PDB file of C-alpha atoms in Angstrom:
ATOM      1  CA  UNK A 923       9.205 -23.768  12.782  1.00  0.00           C
ATOM      2  CA  UNK A 924      10.249 -22.278   9.433  1.00  0.00           C
ATOM      3  CA  UNK A 925       7.686 -24.387   7.575  1.00  0.00           C
ATOM      4  CA  UNK A 926       4.994 -23.176   9.974  1.00  0.00           C
ATOM      5  CA  UNK A 927       6.055 -19.532   9.505  1.00  0.00           C
ATOM      6  CA  UNK A 928       6.075 -19.939   5.710  1.00  0.00           C
ATOM      7  CA  UNK A 929       2.618 -21.494   5.798  1.00  0.00           C
ATOM      8  CA  UNK A 930       1.268 -18.699   8.001  1.00  0.00           C
ATOM      9  CA  UNK A 931       2.781 -16.041   5.701  1.00  0.00           C
ATOM     10  CA  UNK A 932       1.098 -17.628   2.666  1.00  0.00           C
ATOM     11  CA  UNK A 933      -2.217 -17.841   4.518  1.00  0.00           C
ATOM     12  CA  UNK A 934      -1.940 -14.222   5.694  1.00  0.00           C
ATOM     13  CA  UNK A 935      -1.183 -13.062   2.156  1.00  0.00           C
ATOM     14  CA  UNK A 936      -4.203 -14.985   0.895  1.00  0.00           C
ATOM     15  CA  UNK A 937      -6.365 -13.283   3.533  1.00  0.00           C
ATOM     16  CA  UNK A 938      -5.095  -9.899   2.350  1.00  0.00           C
ATOM     17  CA  UNK A 939      -5.926 -10.872  -1.205  1.00  0.00           C
ATOM     18  CA  UNK A 940      -9.441 -11.732  -0.047  1.00  0.00           C
ATOM     19  CA  UNK A 941      -9.697  -8.304   1.644  1.00  0.00           C
ATOM     20  CA  UNK A 942      -9.749  -9.908   5.108  1.00  0.00           C
ATOM     21  CA  UNK A 943      -7.346  -7.591   6.926  1.00  0.00           C
ATOM     22  CA  UNK A 944      -8.492  -8.737  10.348  1.00  0.00           C
ATOM     23  CA  UNK A 945      -7.720 -12.367   9.494  1.00  0.00           C
ATOM     24  CA  UNK A 946      -4.379 -11.371   7.973  1.00  0.00           C
ATOM     25  CA  UNK A 947      -3.425  -9.416  11.089  1.00  0.00           C
ATOM     26  CA  UNK A 948      -4.091 -12.435  13.294  1.00  0.00           C
ATOM     27  CA  UNK A 949      -1.859 -14.597  11.100  1.00  0.00           C
ATOM     28  CA  UNK A 950       0.959 -12.033  10.832  1.00  0.00           C
ATOM     29  CA  UNK A 951       0.827 -11.595  14.615  1.00  0.00           C
ATOM     30  CA  UNK A 952       1.154 -15.348  14.995  1.00  0.00           C
ATOM     31  CA  UNK A 953       4.220 -15.255  12.739  1.00  0.00           C
ATOM     32  CA  UNK A 954       5.930 -12.613  14.894  1.00  0.00           C
ATOM     33  CA  UNK A 955       4.950 -14.507  18.041  1.00  0.00           C
ATOM     34  CA  UNK A 956       6.740 -17.576  16.665  1.00  0.00           C
ATOM     35  CA  UNK A 957       9.596 -15.603  15.120  1.00  0.00           C
ATOM     36  CA  UNK A 958       9.940 -12.100  16.615  1.00  0.00           C
ATOM     37  CA  UNK A 959      12.711 -11.334  14.104  1.00  0.00           C
ATOM     38  CA  UNK A 960      10.539 -11.911  11.038  1.00  0.00           C
ATOM     39  CA  UNK A 961      10.866  -8.464   9.458  1.00  0.00           C
ATOM     40  CA  UNK A 962       8.469  -9.079   6.522  1.00  0.00           C
ATOM     41  CA  UNK A 963       5.631  -9.901   8.928  1.00  0.00           C
ATOM     42  CA  UNK A 964       6.345  -6.750  10.943  1.00  0.00           C
ATOM     43  CA  UNK A 965       6.335  -4.710   7.709  1.00  0.00           C
ATOM     44  CA  UNK A 966       3.051  -6.261   6.593  1.00  0.00           C
ATOM     45  CA  UNK A 967       1.497  -5.418   9.950  1.00  0.00           C
ATOM     46  CA  UNK A 968       2.787  -1.874   9.533  1.00  0.00           C
ATOM     47  CA  UNK A 969       1.217  -1.616   6.092  1.00  0.00           C
ATOM     48  CA  UNK A 970      -2.132  -2.894   7.331  1.00  0.00           C
ATOM     49  CA  UNK A 971      -2.171  -0.512  10.295  1.00  0.00           C
ATOM     50  CA  UNK A 972      -1.112   2.379   8.066  1.00  0.00           C
ATOM     51  CA  UNK A 973      -3.931   1.604   5.644  1.00  0.00           C
ATOM     52  CA  UNK A 974      -6.366   1.526   8.552  1.00  0.00           C
ATOM     53  CA  UNK A 975      -5.153   4.898   9.805  1.00  0.00           C
ATOM     54  CA  UNK A 976      -3.697   3.452  12.997  1.00  0.00           C
ATOM     55  CA  UNK A 977      -0.468   5.417  12.783  1.00  0.00           C
ATOM     56  CA  UNK A 978       0.868   4.505  16.241  1.00  0.00           C
ATOM     57  CA  UNK A 979       0.472   0.784  15.566  1.00  0.00           C
ATOM     58  CA  UNK A 980       1.994   1.188  12.090  1.00  0.00           C
ATOM     59  CA  UNK A 981       4.947   3.117  13.504  1.00  0.00           C
ATOM     60  CA  UNK A 982       5.550   0.419  16.106  1.00  0.00           C
ATOM     61  CA  UNK A 983       5.406  -2.407  13.551  1.00  0.00           C
ATOM     62  CA  UNK A 984       7.721  -0.670  11.076  1.00  0.00           C
ATOM     63  CA  UNK A 985      10.125   0.215  13.874  1.00  0.00           C
ATOM     64  CA  UNK A 986      10.279  -3.446  14.915  1.00  0.00           C
ATOM     65  CA  UNK A 987      11.068  -4.344  11.306  1.00  0.00           C
ATOM     66  CA  UNK A 988      13.796  -1.683  11.243  1.00  0.00           C
ATOM     67  CA  UNK A 989      15.357  -3.011  14.431  1.00  0.00           C
ATOM     68  CA  UNK A 990      15.433  -6.490  12.902  1.00  0.00           C
ATOM     69  CA  UNK A 991      16.785  -5.708   9.431  1.00  0.00           C
ATOM     70  CA  UNK A 992      17.416  -1.925   9.111  1.00  0.00           C
ATOM     71  CA  UNK A 993      16.367  -2.133   5.453  1.00  0.00           C
ATOM     72  CA  UNK A 994      15.170   0.410   2.911  1.00  0.00           C
ATOM     73  CA  UNK A 995      11.712  -1.189   3.144  1.00  0.00           C
ATOM     74  CA  UNK A 996      11.518  -0.642   6.905  1.00  0.00           C
ATOM     75  CA  UNK A 997      12.637   2.993   6.560  1.00  0.00           C
ATOM     76  CA  UNK A 998      10.161   3.487   3.720  1.00  0.00           C
ATOM     77  CA  UNK A 999       7.337   2.247   5.943  1.00  0.00           C
ATOM     78  CA  UNK A1000       8.450   4.563   8.727  1.00  0.00           C
ATOM     79  CA  UNK A1001       8.488   7.399   6.212  1.00  0.00           C
ATOM     80  CA  UNK A1002       4.977   6.598   5.017  1.00  0.00           C
ATOM     81  CA  UNK A1003       3.752   6.567   8.605  1.00  0.00           C
ATOM     82  CA  UNK A1004       5.311   9.947   9.333  1.00  0.00           C
ATOM     83  CA  UNK A1005       4.061  11.385   6.024  1.00  0.00           C
ATOM     84  CA  UNK A1006       0.497  10.623   7.101  1.00  0.00           C
ATOM     85  CA  UNK A1007       0.885  12.915  10.111  1.00  0.00           C
ATOM     86  CA  UNK A1008       1.012  16.659  10.675  1.00  0.00           C
ATOM     87  CA  UNK A1009       3.635  19.109   9.403  1.00  0.00           C
ATOM     88  CA  UNK A1010       6.226  18.160  12.047  1.00  0.00           C
ATOM     89  CA  UNK A1011       5.746  14.478  11.233  1.00  0.00           C
ATOM     90  CA  UNK A1012       6.176  15.272   7.530  1.00  0.00           C
ATOM     91  CA  UNK A1013       9.583  16.775   8.351  1.00  0.00           C
ATOM     92  CA  UNK A1014      10.434  13.476  10.019  1.00  0.00           C
ATOM     93  CA  UNK A1015       9.172  11.656   6.906  1.00  0.00           C
ATOM     94  CA  UNK A1016      11.760  13.508   4.813  1.00  0.00           C
ATOM     95  CA  UNK A1017      14.537  12.132   7.030  1.00  0.00           C
ATOM     96  CA  UNK A1018      13.116   8.624   6.885  1.00  0.00           C
ATOM     97  CA  UNK A1019      12.693   8.561   3.118  1.00  0.00           C
ATOM     98  CA  UNK A1020      16.258   9.805   2.780  1.00  0.00           C
ATOM     99  CA  UNK A1021      17.381   7.000   5.094  1.00  0.00           C
ATOM    100  CA  UNK A1022      15.550   4.501   2.859  1.00  0.00           C
ATOM    101  CA  UNK A1023      17.356   5.978  -0.140  1.00  0.00           C
ATOM    102  CA  UNK A1024      20.710   5.624   1.659  1.00  0.00           C
ATOM    103  CA  UNK A1025      19.966   1.901   1.856  1.00  0.00           C
ATOM    104  CA  UNK A1026      18.617   1.681  -1.692  1.00  0.00           C
ATOM    105  CA  UNK A1027      19.283   4.697  -3.943  1.00  0.00           C
ATOM    106  CA  UNK A1028      17.154   3.130  -6.692  1.00  0.00           C
ATOM    107  CA  UNK A1029      14.005   2.853  -4.550  1.00  0.00           C
ATOM    108  CA  UNK A1030      11.735   4.930  -6.764  1.00  0.00           C
ATOM    109  CA  UNK A1031       8.782   4.722  -4.362  1.00  0.00           C
ATOM    110  CA  UNK A1032      10.841   6.332  -1.587  1.00  0.00           C
ATOM    111  CA  UNK A1033      12.066   9.070  -3.915  1.00  0.00           C
ATOM    112  CA  UNK A1034       8.510   9.705  -5.168  1.00  0.00           C
ATOM    113  CA  UNK A1035       7.081   9.941  -1.654  1.00  0.00           C
ATOM    114  CA  UNK A1036       9.988  12.158  -0.601  1.00  0.00           C
ATOM    115  CA  UNK A1037       9.213  14.535  -3.472  1.00  0.00           C
ATOM    116  CA  UNK A1038       5.517  14.647  -2.532  1.00  0.00           C
ATOM    117  CA  UNK A1039       6.339  15.487   1.082  1.00  0.00           C
ATOM    118  CA  UNK A1040       8.866  18.113   0.021  1.00  0.00           C
ATOM    119  CA  UNK A1041       6.147  19.670  -2.167  1.00  0.00           C
ATOM    120  CA  UNK A1042       3.710  19.720   0.770  1.00  0.00           C
ATOM    121  CA  UNK A1043       6.396  21.394   2.861  1.00  0.00           C
ATOM    122  CA  UNK A1044       6.925  23.892   0.010  1.00  0.00           C
ATOM    123  CA  UNK A1045      10.584  22.981  -0.400  1.00  0.00           C
ATOM    124  CA  UNK A1046      12.199  24.261  -3.575  1.00  0.00           C
ATOM    125  CA  UNK A1047      13.937  20.950  -4.280  1.00  0.00           C
ATOM    126  CA  UNK A1048      10.665  18.981  -4.538  1.00  0.00           C
ATOM    127  CA  UNK A1049      10.498  19.208  -8.319  1.00  0.00           C
ATOM    128  CA  UNK A1050      14.159  18.284  -8.691  1.00  0.00           C
ATOM    129  CA  UNK A1051      13.570  15.243  -6.482  1.00  0.00           C
ATOM    130  CA  UNK A1052      10.527  14.236  -8.548  1.00  0.00           C
ATOM    131  CA  UNK A1053      12.593  14.496 -11.736  1.00  0.00           C
ATOM    132  CA  UNK A1054      15.079  12.110 -10.135  1.00  0.00           C
ATOM    133  CA  UNK A1055      12.239   9.569  -9.792  1.00  0.00           C
ATOM    134  CA  UNK A1056      11.959   9.260 -13.574  1.00  0.00           C
ATOM    135  CA  UNK A1057      15.742   9.131 -13.869  1.00  0.00           C
ATOM    136  CA  UNK A1058      15.680   6.200 -11.444  1.00  0.00           C
ATOM    137  CA  UNK A1059      12.646   4.534 -13.028  1.00  0.00           C
ATOM    138  CA  UNK A1060      11.607   5.851 -16.474  1.00  0.00           C
ATOM    139  CA  UNK A1061       8.327   3.880 -16.210  1.00  0.00           C
ATOM    140  CA  UNK A1062       7.174   5.619 -12.993  1.00  0.00           C
ATOM    141  CA  UNK A1063       4.159   7.309 -14.599  1.00  0.00           C
ATOM    142  CA  UNK A1064       2.881   8.928 -11.397  1.00  0.00           C
ATOM    143  CA  UNK A1065       6.039  11.059 -11.331  1.00  0.00           C
ATOM    144  CA  UNK A1066       5.390  12.327 -14.861  1.00  0.00           C
ATOM    145  CA  UNK A1067       1.848  13.229 -13.821  1.00  0.00           C
ATOM    146  CA  UNK A1068       3.109  15.145 -10.771  1.00  0.00           C
ATOM    147  CA  UNK A1069       5.787  16.935 -12.768  1.00  0.00           C
ATOM    148  CA  UNK A1070       3.324  17.968 -15.457  1.00  0.00           C
ATOM    149  CA  UNK A1071       0.838  19.260 -12.875  1.00  0.00           C
ATOM    150  CA  UNK A1072       3.534  21.207 -11.049  1.00  0.00           C
ATOM    151  CA  UNK A1073       4.808  22.737 -14.298  1.00  0.00           C
ATOM    152  CA  UNK A1074       1.245  23.543 -15.352  1.00  0.00           C
ATOM    153  CA  UNK A1075       0.802  25.729 -12.253  1.00  0.00           C
ATOM    154  CA  UNK A1076       3.543  28.094 -13.388  1.00  0.00           C
ATOM    155  CA  UNK A1077       2.500  30.926 -15.729  1.00  0.00           C
ATOM    156  CA  UNK A1078       5.016  29.796 -18.359  1.00  0.00           C
ATOM    157  CA  UNK A1079       4.823  26.059 -17.625  1.00  0.00           C
ATOM    158  CA  UNK A1080       2.372  24.785 -20.251  1.00  0.00           C
ATOM    159  CA  UNK A1081       5.037  23.624 -22.694  1.00  0.00           C
ATOM    160  CA  UNK A1082       7.051  21.908 -19.960  1.00  0.00           C
ATOM    161  CA  UNK A1083       3.863  20.238 -18.680  1.00  0.00           C
ATOM    162  CA  UNK A1084       3.208  18.872 -22.165  1.00  0.00           C
ATOM    163  CA  UNK A1085       6.766  17.549 -22.388  1.00  0.00           C
ATOM    164  CA  UNK A1086       6.369  15.662 -19.103  1.00  0.00           C
ATOM    165  CA  UNK A1087       3.081  14.204 -20.341  1.00  0.00           C
ATOM    166  CA  UNK A1088       4.652  13.126 -23.621  1.00  0.00           C
ATOM    167  CA  UNK A1089       7.519  11.422 -21.802  1.00  0.00           C
ATOM    168  CA  UNK A1090       5.080   9.644 -19.502  1.00  0.00           C
ATOM    169  CA  UNK A1091       2.924   8.515 -22.412  1.00  0.00           C
ATOM    170  CA  UNK A1092       5.940   6.695 -23.828  1.00  0.00           C
ATOM    171  CA  UNK A1093       5.937   4.567 -20.675  1.00  0.00           C
ATOM    172  CA  UNK A1094       2.143   4.138 -20.489  1.00  0.00           C
ATOM    173  CA  UNK A1095       0.420   5.250 -23.721  1.00  0.00           C
ATOM    174  CA  UNK A1096      -3.132   4.866 -22.411  1.00  0.00           C
ATOM    175  CA  UNK A1097      -2.743   6.586 -19.021  1.00  0.00           C
ATOM    176  CA  UNK A1098      -5.849   8.767 -18.527  1.00  0.00           C
ATOM    177  CA  UNK A1099      -4.088  11.328 -16.306  1.00  0.00           C
ATOM    178  CA  UNK A1100      -1.402  11.936 -18.906  1.00  0.00           C
ATOM    179  CA  UNK A1101      -3.825  11.947 -21.821  1.00  0.00           C
TER     180      UNK A1101
END
């Protein structure tokens, strides 16, 4: 059975690479039919449904993954699903991203998404959280871009914005947003 599951996972990944989400879904669903505790397949289904805007299906798939492995990745997916919703769902996203970070404090993607949601919710600690992204991963250029844009919005923030851009350019010298 494991060889069959591995083969189906490879085929599903190839379908995703070929931009055939429908074919990939069928294969990932076959994987979870064979092995209902295959968390990566549940997470992949969640990602596909999230990308398609099917938030209920994404939530269900990520929750199945969480029940199987209770990992940072499962909580991150649940956070992304909640972040795509309304204001109340964004508040839930904050909790879920924090849960992902409890499992993996170095998960820069979770910290970045948490900071974005905090900013949308107009929480004062959003910028502090975004700065922690670059502490966690100094090459996370998107965080430098966000920090520079946030600083730029303040009347006295031009110099700070430039500093964030300069730091980001050290990680990715040709980034058009930072340039």
